[in-house]
Coordinates of C-alpha atoms in Angstrom, one line a residue:
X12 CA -95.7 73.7 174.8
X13 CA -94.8 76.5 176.8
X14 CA -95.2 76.6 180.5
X15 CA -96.2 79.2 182.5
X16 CA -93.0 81.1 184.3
X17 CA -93.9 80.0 187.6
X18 CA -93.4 76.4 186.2
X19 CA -90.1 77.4 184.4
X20 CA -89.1 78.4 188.0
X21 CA -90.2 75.6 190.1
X22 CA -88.1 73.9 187.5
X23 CA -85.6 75.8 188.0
X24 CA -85.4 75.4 191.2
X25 CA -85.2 72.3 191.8
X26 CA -82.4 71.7 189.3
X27 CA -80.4 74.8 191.1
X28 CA -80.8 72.9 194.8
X29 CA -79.5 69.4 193.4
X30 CA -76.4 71.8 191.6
X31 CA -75.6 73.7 194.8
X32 CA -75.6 69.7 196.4
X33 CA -72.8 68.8 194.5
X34 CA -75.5 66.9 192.0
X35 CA -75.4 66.5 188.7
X36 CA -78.6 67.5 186.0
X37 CA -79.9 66.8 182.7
X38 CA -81.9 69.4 181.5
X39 CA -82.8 71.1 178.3
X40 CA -80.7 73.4 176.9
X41 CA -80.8 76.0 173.8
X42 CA -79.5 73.6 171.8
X43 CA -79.6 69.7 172.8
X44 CA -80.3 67.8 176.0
X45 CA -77.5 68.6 178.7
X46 CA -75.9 67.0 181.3
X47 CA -75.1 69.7 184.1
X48 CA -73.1 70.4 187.3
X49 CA -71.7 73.1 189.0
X50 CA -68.3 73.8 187.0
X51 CA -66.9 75.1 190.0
X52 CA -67.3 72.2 191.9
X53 CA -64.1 69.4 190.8
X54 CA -65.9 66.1 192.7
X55 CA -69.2 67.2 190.7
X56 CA -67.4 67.5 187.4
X57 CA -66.0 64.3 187.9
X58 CA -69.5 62.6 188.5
X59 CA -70.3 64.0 184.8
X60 CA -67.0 62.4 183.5
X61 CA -67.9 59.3 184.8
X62 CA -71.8 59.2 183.9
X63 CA -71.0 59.8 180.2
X64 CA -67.9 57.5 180.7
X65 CA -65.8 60.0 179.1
X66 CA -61.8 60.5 179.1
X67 CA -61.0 63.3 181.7
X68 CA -58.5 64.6 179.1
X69 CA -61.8 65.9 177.0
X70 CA -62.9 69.4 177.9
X71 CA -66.1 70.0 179.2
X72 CA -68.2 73.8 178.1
X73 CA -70.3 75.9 180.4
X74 CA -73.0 77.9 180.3
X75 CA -73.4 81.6 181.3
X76 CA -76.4 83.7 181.7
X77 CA -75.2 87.1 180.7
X78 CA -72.0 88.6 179.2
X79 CA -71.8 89.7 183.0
X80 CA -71.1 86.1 183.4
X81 CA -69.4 86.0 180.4
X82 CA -66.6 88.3 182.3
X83 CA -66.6 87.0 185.4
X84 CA -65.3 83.5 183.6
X85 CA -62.6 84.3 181.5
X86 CA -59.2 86.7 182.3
X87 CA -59.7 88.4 178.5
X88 CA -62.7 88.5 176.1
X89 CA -61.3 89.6 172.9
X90 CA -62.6 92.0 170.9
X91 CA -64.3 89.9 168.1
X92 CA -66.1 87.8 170.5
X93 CA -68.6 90.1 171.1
X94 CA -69.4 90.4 167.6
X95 CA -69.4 86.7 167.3
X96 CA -72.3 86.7 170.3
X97 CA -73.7 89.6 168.8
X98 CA -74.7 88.5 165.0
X99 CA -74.3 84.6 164.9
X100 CA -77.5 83.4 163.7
X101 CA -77.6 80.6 166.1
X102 CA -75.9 79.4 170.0
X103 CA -72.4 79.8 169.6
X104 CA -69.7 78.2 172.0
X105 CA -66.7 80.4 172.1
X106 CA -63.1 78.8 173.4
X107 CA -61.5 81.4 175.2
X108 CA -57.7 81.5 176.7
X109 CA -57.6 81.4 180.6
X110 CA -60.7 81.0 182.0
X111 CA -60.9 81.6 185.9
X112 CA -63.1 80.3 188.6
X113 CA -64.2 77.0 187.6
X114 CA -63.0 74.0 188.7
X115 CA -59.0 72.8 186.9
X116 CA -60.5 69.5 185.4
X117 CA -63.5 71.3 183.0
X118 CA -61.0 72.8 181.5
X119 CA -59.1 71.8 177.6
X120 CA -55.3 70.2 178.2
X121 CA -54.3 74.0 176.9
X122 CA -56.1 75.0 179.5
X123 CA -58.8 77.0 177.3
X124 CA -62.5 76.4 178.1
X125 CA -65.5 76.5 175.6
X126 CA -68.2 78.9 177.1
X127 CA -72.0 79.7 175.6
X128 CA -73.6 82.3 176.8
X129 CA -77.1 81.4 176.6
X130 CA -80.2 82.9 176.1
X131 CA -82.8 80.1 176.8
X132 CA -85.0 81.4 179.7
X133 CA -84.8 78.3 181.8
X134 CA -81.2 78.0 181.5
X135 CA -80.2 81.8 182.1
X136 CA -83.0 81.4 185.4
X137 CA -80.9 78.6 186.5
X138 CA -77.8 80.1 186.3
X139 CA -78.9 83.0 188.1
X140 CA -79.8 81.0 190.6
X141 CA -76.9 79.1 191.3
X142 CA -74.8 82.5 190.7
X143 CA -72.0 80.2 188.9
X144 CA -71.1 79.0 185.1
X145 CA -73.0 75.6 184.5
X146 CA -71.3 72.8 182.6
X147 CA -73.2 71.6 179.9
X148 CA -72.3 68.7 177.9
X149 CA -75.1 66.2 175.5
X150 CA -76.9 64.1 177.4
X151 CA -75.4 60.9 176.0
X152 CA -72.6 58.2 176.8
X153 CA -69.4 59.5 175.0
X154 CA -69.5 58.4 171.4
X155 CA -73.1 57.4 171.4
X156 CA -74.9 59.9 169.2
X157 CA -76.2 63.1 170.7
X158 CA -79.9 63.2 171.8
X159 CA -81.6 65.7 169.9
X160 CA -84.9 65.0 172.2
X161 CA -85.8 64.3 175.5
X162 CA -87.1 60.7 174.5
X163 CA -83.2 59.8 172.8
X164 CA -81.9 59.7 176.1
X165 CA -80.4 57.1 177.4
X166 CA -82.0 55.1 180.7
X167 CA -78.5 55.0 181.9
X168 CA -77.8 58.5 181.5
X169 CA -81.7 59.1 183.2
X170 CA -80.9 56.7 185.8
X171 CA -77.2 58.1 186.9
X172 CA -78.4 61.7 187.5
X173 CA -79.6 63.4 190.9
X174 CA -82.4 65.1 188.9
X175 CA -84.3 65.5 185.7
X176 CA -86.2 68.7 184.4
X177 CA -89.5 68.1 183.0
X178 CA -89.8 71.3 181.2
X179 CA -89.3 70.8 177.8
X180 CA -89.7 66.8 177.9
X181 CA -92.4 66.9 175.5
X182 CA -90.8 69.0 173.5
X183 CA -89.7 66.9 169.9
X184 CA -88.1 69.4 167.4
X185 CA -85.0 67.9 166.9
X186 CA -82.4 70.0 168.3
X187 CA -78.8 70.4 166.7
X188 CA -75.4 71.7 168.7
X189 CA -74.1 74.5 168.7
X190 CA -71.2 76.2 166.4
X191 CA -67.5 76.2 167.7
X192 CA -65.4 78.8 167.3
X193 CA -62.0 78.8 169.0
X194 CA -60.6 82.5 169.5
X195 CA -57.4 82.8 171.3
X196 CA -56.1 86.4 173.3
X197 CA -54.3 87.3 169.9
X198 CA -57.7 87.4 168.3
X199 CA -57.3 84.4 165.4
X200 CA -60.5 82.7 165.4
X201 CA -61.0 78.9 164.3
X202 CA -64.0 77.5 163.5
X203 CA -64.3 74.1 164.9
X204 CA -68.0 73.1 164.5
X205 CA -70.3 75.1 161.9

């Protein structure tokens, strides 16, 4: 089912207001079901830590809207990663050497972060509304499977966030992650999830 945009951006809206409260999401994503906060903001990261009961020494990703985005989050984009964005036939999450402006415990113990830029339509609207990268990790207690619908998540997980989307709920394809590529400053590229 696809809702109307004005729908997509009530949704969005409410989702943006409990993000700029320091709240934390879950919401549907290009790929799986997400759990969300504003990766700028360390006390909310910390809430998403704790709701999927996950060691703090595991990295986080975020989302961006835009390649705009893109560069506003990391020091260096090398080269290849725009060819990466540019022909991978489905979301790809790109690790990328010093990432700036997002808050010290997102990021890898190497201090890398794993960023998608994404080009689902509710996501990108959120981000633009809350003009900052988005973490985005499954909607699922760590080492639980992944929920690849709205109706595999958890109670618990439903129960410890500030807010919910609806768009998308009814929504049962069964969704699949993204890829992983790791590409450091010096360009070698790693593929850590196909």
């Amino acid at each position: 089912m696809n809702p109307s945009p004005d729908t997509i951006e009530q949704q969005a809206r409410r989702a943006a207001d409990a993000v700029l409260r320091g709240g934390v999401i879950v919401y549907p994503t290009d790929t799986i079901w997400g759990i969300g906060c504003d990766a700028t903001n360390p006390q909310a990261v910390e809430r998403v830590f704790a709701l999927k009961k996950r060691a703090e020494s595991k990295s986080l990703i975020v989302l961006v809207g835009s390649e705009d985005g893109l560069l506003r989050t990391v020091r260096h984009v090398p080269d290849p990663a725009w060819d990466i964005l540019r022909y991978s036939q489905r979301p790809v999450t790109i690790i990328y050497d010093h990432p700036v402006g997002v808050a010290s415990n997102v990021l890898a113990e190497d201090g890398s972060l794993g960023i998608r830029v994404t080009s689902d339509p509710f996501c990108r609207r959120l981000i633009e509304l809350i003009r900052r990268p988005l973490v985005s990790t499954s909607a699922n207690i760590s080492g639980e499977p992944s929920p690849q619908c709205f109706d595999e998540i958890s109670p618990e997980i439903l129960a410890g966030a500030d807010y919910t989307v609806d768009y998308r709920r009814d929504d049962h394809r069964k969704a699949q992650a993204s890829s992983v590529i790791k590409l450091t400053d010096d360009c070698r590229v790693t593929i850590l999830r196909q």
